[in-house]
GROMACS .gro file of C-alpha atoms in nm:
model
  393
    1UNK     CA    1   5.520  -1.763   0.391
    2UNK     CA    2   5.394  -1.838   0.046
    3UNK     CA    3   5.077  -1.630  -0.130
    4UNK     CA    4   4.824  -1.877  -0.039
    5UNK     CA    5   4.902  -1.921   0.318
    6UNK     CA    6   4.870  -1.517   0.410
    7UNK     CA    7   4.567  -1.513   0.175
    8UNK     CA    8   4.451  -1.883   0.492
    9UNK     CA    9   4.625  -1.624   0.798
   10UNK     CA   10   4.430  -1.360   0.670
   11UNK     CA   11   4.117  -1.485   0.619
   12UNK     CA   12   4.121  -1.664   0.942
   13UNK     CA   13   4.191  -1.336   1.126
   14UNK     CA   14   3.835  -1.162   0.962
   15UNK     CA   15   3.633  -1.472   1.090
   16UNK     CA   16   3.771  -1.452   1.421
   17UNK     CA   17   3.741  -1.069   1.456
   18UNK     CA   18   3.354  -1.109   1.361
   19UNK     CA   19   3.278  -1.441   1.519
   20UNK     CA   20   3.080  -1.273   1.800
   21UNK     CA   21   2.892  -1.030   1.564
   22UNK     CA   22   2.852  -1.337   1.344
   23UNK     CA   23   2.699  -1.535   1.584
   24UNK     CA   24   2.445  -1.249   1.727
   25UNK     CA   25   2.347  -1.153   1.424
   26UNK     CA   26   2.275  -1.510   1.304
   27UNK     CA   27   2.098  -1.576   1.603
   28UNK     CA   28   1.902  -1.254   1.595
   29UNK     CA   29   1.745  -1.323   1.188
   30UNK     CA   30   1.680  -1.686   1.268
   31UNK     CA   31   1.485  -1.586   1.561
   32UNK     CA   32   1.311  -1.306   1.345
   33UNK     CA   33   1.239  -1.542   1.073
   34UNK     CA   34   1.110  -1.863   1.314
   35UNK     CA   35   0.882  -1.658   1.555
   36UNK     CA   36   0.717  -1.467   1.277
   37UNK     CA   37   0.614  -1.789   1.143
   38UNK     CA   38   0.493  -1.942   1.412
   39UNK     CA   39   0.315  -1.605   1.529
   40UNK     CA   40   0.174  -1.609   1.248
   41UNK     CA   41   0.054  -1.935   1.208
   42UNK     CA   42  -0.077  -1.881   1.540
   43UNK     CA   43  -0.276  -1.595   1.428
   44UNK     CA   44  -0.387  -1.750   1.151
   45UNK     CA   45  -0.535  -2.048   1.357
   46UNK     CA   46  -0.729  -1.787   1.546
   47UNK     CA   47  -0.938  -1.697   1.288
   48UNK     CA   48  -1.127  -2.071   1.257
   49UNK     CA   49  -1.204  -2.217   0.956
   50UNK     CA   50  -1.319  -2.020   0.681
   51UNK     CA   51  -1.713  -1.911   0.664
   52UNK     CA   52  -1.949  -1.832   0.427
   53UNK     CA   53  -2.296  -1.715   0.512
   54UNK     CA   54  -2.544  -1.641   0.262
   55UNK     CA   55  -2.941  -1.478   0.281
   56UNK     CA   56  -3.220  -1.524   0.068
   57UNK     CA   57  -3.512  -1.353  -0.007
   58UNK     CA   58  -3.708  -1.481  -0.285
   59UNK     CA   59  -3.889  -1.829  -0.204
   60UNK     CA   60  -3.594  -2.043  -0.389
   61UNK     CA   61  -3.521  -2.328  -0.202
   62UNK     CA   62  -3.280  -2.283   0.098
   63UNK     CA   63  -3.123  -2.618   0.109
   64UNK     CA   64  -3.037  -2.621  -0.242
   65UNK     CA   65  -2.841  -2.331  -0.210
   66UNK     CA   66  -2.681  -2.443   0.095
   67UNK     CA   67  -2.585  -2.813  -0.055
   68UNK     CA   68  -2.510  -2.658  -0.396
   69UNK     CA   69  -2.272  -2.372  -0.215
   70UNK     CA   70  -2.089  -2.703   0.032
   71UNK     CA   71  -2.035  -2.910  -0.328
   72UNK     CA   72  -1.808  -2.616  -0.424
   73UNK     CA   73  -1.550  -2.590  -0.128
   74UNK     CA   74  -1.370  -2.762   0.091
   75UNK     CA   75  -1.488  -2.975   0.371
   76UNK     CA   76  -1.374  -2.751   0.618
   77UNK     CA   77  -1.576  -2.439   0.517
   78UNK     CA   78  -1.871  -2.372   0.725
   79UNK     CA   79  -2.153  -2.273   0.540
   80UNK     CA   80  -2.515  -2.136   0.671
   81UNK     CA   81  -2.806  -2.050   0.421
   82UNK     CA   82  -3.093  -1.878   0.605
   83UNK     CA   83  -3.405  -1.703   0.506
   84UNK     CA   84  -3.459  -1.271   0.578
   85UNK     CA   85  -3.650  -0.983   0.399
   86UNK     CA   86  -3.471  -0.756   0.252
   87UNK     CA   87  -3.420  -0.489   0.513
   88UNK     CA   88  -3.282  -0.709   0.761
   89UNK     CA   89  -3.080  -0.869   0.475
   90UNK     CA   90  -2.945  -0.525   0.377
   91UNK     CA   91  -2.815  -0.477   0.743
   92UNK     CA   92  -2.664  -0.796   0.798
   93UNK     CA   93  -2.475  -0.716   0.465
   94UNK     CA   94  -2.375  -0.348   0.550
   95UNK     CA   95  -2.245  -0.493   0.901
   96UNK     CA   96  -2.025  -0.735   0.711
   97UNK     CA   97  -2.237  -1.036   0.954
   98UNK     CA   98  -2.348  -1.155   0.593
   99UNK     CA   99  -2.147  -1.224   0.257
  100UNK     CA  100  -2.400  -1.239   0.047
  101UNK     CA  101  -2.814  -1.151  -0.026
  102UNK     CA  102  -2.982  -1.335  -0.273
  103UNK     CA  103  -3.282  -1.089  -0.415
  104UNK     CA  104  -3.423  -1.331  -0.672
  105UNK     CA  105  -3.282  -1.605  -0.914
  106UNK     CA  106  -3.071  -1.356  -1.084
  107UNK     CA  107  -2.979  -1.086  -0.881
  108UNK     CA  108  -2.744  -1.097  -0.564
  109UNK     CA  109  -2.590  -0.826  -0.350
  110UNK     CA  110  -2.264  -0.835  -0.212
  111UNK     CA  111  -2.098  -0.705   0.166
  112UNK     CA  112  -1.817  -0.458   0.149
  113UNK     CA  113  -1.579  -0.757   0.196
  114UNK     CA  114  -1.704  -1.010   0.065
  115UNK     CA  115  -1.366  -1.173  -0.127
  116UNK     CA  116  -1.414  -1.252  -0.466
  117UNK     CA  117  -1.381  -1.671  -0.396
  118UNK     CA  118  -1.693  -1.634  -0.201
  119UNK     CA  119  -1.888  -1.419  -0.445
  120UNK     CA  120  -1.737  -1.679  -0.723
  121UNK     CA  121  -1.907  -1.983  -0.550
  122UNK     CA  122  -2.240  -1.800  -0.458
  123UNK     CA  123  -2.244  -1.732  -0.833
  124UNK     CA  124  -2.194  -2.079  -0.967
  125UNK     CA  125  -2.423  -2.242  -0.701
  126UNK     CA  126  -2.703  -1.976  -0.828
  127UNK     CA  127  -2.640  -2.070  -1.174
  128UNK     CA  128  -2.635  -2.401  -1.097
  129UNK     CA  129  -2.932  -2.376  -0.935
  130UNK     CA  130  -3.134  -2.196  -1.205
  131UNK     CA  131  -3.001  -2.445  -1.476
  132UNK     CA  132  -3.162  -2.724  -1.267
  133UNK     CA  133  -3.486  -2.491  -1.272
  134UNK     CA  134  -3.529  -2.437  -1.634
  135UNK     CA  135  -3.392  -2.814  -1.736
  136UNK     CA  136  -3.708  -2.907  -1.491
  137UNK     CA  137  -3.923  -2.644  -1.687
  138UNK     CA  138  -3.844  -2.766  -2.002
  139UNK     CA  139  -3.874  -3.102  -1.917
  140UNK     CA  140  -3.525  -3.236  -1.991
  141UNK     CA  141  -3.368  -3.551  -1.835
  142UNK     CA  142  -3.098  -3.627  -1.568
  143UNK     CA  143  -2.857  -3.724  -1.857
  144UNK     CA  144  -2.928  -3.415  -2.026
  145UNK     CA  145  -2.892  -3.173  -1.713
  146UNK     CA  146  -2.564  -3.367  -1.642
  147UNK     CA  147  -2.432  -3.267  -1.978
  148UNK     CA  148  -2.521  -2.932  -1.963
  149UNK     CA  149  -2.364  -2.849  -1.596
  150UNK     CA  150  -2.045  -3.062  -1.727
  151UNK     CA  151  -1.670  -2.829  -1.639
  152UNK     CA  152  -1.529  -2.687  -1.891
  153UNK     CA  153  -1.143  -2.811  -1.878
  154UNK     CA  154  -0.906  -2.538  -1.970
  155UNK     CA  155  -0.552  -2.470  -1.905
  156UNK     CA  156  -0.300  -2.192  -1.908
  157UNK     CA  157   0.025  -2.185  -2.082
  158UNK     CA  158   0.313  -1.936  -1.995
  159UNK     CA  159   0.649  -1.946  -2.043
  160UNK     CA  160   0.782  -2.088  -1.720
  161UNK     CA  161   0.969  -2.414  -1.712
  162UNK     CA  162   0.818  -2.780  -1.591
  163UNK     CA  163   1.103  -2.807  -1.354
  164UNK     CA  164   0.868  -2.561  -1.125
  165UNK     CA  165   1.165  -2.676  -0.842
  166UNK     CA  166   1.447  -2.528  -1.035
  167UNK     CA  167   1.234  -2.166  -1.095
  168UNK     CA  168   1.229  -2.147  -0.773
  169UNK     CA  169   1.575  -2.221  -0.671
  170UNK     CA  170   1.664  -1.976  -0.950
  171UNK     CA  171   1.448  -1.706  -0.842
  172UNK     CA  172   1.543  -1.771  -0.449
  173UNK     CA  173   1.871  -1.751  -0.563
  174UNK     CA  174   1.832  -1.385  -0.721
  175UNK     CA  175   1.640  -1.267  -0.372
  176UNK     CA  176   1.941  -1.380  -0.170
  177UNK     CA  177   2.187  -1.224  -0.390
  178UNK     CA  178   2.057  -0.904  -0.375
  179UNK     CA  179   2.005  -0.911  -0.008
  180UNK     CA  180   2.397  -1.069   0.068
  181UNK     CA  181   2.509  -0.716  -0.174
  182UNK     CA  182   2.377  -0.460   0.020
  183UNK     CA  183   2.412  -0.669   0.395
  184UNK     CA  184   2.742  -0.831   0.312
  185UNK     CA  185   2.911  -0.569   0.083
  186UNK     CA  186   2.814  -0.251   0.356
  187UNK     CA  187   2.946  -0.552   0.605
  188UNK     CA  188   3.296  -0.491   0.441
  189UNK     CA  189   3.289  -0.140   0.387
  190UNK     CA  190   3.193  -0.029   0.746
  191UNK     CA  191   3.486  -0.285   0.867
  192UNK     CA  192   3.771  -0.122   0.626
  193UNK     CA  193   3.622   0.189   0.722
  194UNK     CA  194   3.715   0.086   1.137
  195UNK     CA  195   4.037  -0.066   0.976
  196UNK     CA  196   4.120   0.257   0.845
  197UNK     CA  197   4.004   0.459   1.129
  198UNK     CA  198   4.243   0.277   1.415
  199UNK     CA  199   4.532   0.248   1.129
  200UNK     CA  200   4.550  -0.168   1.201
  201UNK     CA  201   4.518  -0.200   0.799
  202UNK     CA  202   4.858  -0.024   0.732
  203UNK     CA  203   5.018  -0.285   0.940
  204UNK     CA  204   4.855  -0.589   0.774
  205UNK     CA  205   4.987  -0.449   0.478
  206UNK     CA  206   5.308  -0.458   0.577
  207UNK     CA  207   5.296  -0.766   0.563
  208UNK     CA  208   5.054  -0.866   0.298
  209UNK     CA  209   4.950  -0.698  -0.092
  210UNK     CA  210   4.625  -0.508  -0.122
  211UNK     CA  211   4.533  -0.815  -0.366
  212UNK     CA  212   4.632  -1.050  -0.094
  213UNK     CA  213   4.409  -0.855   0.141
  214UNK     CA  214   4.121  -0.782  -0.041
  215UNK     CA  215   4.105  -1.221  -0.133
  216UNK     CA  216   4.094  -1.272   0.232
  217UNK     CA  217   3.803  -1.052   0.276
  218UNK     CA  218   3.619  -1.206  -0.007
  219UNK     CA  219   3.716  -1.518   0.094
  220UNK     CA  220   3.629  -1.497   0.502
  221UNK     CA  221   3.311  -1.259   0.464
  222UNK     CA  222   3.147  -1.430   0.167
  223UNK     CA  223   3.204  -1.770   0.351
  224UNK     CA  224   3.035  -1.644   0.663
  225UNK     CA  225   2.749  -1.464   0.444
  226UNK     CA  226   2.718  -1.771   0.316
  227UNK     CA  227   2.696  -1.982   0.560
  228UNK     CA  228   2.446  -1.723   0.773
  229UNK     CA  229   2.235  -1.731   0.490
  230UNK     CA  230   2.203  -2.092   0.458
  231UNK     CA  231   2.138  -2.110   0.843
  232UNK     CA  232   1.874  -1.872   0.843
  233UNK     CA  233   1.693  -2.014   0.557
  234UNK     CA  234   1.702  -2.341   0.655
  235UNK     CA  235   1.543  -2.209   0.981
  236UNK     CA  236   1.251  -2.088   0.785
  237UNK     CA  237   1.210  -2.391   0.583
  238UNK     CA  238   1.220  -2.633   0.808
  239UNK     CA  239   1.016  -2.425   1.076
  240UNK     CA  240   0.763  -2.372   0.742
  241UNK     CA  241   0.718  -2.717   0.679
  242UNK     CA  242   0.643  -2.796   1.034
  243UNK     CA  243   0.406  -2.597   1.067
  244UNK     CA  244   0.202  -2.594   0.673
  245UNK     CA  245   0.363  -2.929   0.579
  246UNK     CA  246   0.514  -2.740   0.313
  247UNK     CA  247   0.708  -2.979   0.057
  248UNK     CA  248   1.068  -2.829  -0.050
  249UNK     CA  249   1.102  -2.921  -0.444
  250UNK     CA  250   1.380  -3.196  -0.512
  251UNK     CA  251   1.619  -3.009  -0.779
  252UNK     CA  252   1.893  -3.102  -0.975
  253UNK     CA  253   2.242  -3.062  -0.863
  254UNK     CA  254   2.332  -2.861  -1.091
  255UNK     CA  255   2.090  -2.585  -0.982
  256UNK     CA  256   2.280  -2.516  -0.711
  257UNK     CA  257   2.620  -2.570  -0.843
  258UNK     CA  258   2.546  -2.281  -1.119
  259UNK     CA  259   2.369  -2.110  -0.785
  260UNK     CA  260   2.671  -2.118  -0.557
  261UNK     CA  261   2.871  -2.069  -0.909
  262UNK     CA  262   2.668  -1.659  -0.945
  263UNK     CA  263   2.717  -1.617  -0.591
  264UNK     CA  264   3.075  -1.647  -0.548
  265UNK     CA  265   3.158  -1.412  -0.880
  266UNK     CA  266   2.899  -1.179  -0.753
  267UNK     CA  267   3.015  -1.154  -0.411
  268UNK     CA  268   3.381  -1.113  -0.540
  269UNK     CA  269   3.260  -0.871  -0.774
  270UNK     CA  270   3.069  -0.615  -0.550
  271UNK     CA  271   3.267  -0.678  -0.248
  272UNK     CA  272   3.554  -0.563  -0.379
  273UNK     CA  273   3.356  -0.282  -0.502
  274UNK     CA  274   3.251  -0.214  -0.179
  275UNK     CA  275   3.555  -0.244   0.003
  276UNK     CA  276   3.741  -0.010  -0.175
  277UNK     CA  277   3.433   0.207  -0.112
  278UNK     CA  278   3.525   0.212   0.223
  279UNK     CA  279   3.848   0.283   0.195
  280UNK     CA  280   3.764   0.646   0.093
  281UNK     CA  281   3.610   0.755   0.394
  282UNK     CA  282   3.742   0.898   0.686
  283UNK     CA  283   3.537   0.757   0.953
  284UNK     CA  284   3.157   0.591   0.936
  285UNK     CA  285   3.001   0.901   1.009
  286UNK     CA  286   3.117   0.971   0.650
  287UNK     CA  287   3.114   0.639   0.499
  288UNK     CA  288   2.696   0.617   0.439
  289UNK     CA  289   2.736   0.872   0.211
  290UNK     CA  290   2.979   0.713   0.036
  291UNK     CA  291   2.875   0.374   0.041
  292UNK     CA  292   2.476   0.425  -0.014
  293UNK     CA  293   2.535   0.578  -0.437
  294UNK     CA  294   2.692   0.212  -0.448
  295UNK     CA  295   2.331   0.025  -0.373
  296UNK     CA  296   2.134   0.165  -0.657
  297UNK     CA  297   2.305  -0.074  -0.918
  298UNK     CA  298   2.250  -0.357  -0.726
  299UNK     CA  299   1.866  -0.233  -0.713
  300UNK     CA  300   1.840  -0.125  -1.082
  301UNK     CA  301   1.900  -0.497  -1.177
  302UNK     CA  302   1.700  -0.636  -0.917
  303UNK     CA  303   1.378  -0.432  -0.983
  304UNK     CA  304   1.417  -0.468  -1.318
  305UNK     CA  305   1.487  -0.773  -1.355
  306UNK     CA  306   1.168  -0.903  -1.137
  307UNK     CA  307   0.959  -0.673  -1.405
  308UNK     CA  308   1.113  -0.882  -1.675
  309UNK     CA  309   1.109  -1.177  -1.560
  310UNK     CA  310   0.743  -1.111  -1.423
  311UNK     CA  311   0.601  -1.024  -1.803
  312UNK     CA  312   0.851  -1.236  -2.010
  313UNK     CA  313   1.026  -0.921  -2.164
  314UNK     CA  314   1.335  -1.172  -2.268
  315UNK     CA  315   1.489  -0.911  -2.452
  316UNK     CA  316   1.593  -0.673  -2.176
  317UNK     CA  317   1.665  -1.010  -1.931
  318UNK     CA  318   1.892  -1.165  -2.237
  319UNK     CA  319   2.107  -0.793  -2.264
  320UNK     CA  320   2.069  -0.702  -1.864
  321UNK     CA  321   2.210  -1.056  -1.758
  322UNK     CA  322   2.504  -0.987  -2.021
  323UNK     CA  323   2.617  -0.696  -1.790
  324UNK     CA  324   2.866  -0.834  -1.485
  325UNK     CA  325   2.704  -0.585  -1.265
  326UNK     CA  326   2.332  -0.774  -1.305
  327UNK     CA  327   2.459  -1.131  -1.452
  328UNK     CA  328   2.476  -1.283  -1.054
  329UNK     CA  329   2.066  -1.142  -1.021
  330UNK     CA  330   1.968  -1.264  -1.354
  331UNK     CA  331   2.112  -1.515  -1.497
  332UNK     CA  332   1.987  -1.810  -1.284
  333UNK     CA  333   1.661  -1.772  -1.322
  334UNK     CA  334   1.720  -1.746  -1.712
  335UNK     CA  335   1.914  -2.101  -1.716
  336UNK     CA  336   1.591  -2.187  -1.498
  337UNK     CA  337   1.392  -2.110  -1.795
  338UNK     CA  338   1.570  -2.275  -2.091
  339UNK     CA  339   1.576  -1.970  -2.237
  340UNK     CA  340   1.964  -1.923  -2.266
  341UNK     CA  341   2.158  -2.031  -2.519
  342UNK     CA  342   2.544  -2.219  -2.447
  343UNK     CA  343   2.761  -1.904  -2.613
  344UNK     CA  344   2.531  -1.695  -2.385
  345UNK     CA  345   2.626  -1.888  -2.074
  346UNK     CA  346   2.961  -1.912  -2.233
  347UNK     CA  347   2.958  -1.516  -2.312
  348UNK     CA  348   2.839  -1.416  -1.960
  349UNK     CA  349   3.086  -1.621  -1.748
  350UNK     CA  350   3.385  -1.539  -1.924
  351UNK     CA  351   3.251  -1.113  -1.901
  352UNK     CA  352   3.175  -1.195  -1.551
  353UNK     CA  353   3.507  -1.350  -1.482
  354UNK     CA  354   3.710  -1.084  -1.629
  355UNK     CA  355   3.517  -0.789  -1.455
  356UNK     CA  356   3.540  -0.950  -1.161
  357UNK     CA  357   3.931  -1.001  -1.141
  358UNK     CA  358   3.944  -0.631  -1.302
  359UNK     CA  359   3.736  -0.490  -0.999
  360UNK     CA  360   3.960  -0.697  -0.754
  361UNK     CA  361   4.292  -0.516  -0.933
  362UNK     CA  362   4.148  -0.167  -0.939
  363UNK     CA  363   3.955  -0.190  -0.604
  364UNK     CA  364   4.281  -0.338  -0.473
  365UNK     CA  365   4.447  -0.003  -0.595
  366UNK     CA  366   4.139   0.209  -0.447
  367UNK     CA  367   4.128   0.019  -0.093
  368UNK     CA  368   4.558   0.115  -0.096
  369UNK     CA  369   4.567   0.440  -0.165
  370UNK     CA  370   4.225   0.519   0.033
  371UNK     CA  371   4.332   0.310   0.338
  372UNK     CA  372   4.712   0.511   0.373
  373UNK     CA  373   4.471   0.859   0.411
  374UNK     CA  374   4.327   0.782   0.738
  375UNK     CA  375   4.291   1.100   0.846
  376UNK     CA  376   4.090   1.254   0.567
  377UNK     CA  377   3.837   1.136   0.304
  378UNK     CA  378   3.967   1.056  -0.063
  379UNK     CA  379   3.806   1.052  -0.383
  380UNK     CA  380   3.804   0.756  -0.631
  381UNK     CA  381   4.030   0.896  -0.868
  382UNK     CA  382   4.251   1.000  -0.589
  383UNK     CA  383   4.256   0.695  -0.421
  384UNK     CA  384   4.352   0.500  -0.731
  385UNK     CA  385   4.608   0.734  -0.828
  386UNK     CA  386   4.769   0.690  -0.466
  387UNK     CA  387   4.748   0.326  -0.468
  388UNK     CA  388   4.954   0.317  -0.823
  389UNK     CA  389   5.207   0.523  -0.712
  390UNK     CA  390   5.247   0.308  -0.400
  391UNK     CA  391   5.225  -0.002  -0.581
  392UNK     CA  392   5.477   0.126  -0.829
  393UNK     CA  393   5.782   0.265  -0.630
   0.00000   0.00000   0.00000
């Protein structure tokens, strides 16, 4: 049988041995991810619309307030103005009944929680309010008063791209490659670990190479993380948009072809990684130990990269995504951003490329030499030097 068809035989044979955990766990995150949406839109549809009750106790006008305070939110906000003295004003507020007490024209108190949009609009309705006072005072016209209360129009620049769609692909895109490392890459390691355990791996590879083996794995597992992902988050999306008529940005193609591009290399990368992980360990009471060292690079990048990327630090995104073990985190949402250059890209795929088909070789040398020691755990170096001496006589 040629290379290509055990690689198919293979590869079939690791779908078909999870199919039933595939399908249950599948099953399990998409019903996760659906009913916590809809409980909590449902909770969040308990709560009414929003509210916003204000006192006052000097003799300003109440209806003023109340019609200035309803110009400055939505239609559905309730609002309710009412006169108290201070004492029962001071109650209301300490019982959290009452957002806010207007003393006099320039001084208001505010309840424990009273969020800061709420205090925001009080304020600009009182302002508003006293403008109108003093313009009346001072004996200025409508035209005048209109000028004065006139917006100031501002807006804030930052460094993010216009394509808002493809930032978020990007960044999506560095979420669910983190997760599919740990879930997907301890997914292979506790399965070479059972391979190893019940000795079925010695008599694949009878009939197959390590680097055969390994490609199958890759090949099979990232296929059905894959495809669980997109399941799962299509769930969400579509359940979201039911139920907040949320609108999913239109991107480019290519947005997802350098997506799916990261996720493949990165899935080869650490999977094999993790794989010949497993291959060290006796049993899985032994393989956490083992395995878990292997999650803190995967981490590293991913916490610092959302720092980075979160205050514009490009220098430590531009050397970070030049590493293969953080390019697959970072590096989309840097194309996302314009912010890499073409020998960059260049520089960072061929890097990522060659570590990746160096891990395969060496893990393929690891996962041999640990998986023909199933009765005792192995070291890395011992592992690899057992694998070369299998592979070479």
């Amino acid at each position: 049988m040629t290379t290509l068809g055990l690689i198919r035989l293979a590869a079939w044979r690791e779908v078909y041995s999870r199919r039933k955990a595939f399908l249950i766990t599948t099953g399990i995150a998409v019903v996760i991810v659906v009913g916590g949406l809809v409980a909590a839109s449902i909770a969040g549809s308990d709560d009414g619309p929003p509210r916003i009750a204000v006192g006052m106790v000097d003799t300003g006008p109440v209806d003023a307030m109340e019609e200035a305070i309803a110009e400055r939110v939505e239609p559905q906000v309730i609002v309710s103005v009412g006169r108290f003295d201070r004492t029962e004003g001071m109650e209301l507020l300490r019982g959290d009944s009452m957002d806010a007490l207007v003393v006099d024209p320039q001084t208001v108190l505010w309840a424990p929680s009273t969020p800061s949009w709420i205090a925001d609009t009080v304020a600009s309705a009182m302002r508003s309010i006293n403008l109108e006072r003093a313009a009346s005072d001072l004996g200025l016209d409508d035209a005048a008063l209109a000028t004065l209360q006139a917006p100031i129009h501002g807006e804030t620049i930052d460094w993010e791209p216009e394509d808002e769609g493809l930032m978020l692909v990007s960044v999506i895109t560095v979420i669910v490659m983190f997760i599919a490392i740990l879930a997907y890459g301890q997914w292979i390691a506790y399965g070479v670990v059972e391979e190893k355990a019940n000795r079925v791996a010695e008599l694949i590879l009878g009939a197959i190479t390590p680097i055969q083996l390994l490609t199958s794995k890759m090949l099979a597992l990232g296929g059905l993380g894959l495809a669980q992902m997109t399941i799962v988050a299509g769930a969400g999306l579509g359940t979201a948009s039911l139920l907040t008529q949320l609108e999913v940005p239109e991107v480019a193609a290519s947005a997802w072809a350098w997506s799916a591009f990261w996720f493949i290399l990165g899935f080869a990368f650490y999977g094999s990684v993790y794989a010949a992980a497993g291959s060290l360990a006796a049993d899985s009471q032994e393989a956490g130990s083992v395995i878990t060292p292997l999650n803190i690079l995967p981490g590293l990048g991913y916490a610092v990269g959302i720092i980075a990327f979160g205050s514009g630090a490009e220098l430590v995104l531009r050397v970070m995504s030049l590493i293969p073990f953080w390019t697959p985190m970072l590096m989309p949402g840097r194309i996302a951003s314009g912010s890499v250059e073409f020998w960059e890209l260049a520089l960072a795929t061929l890097l990522m490329i060659v570590a990746t088909v160096a891990v395969v070789r060496a893990g393929a040398r690891v996962y041999l030499g640990g998986i023909t020691q199933a009765t005792r755990r192995v070291s890395w170096g011992q592992a690899f030097r057992g694998g070369s001496d299998l592979v070479s006589s």
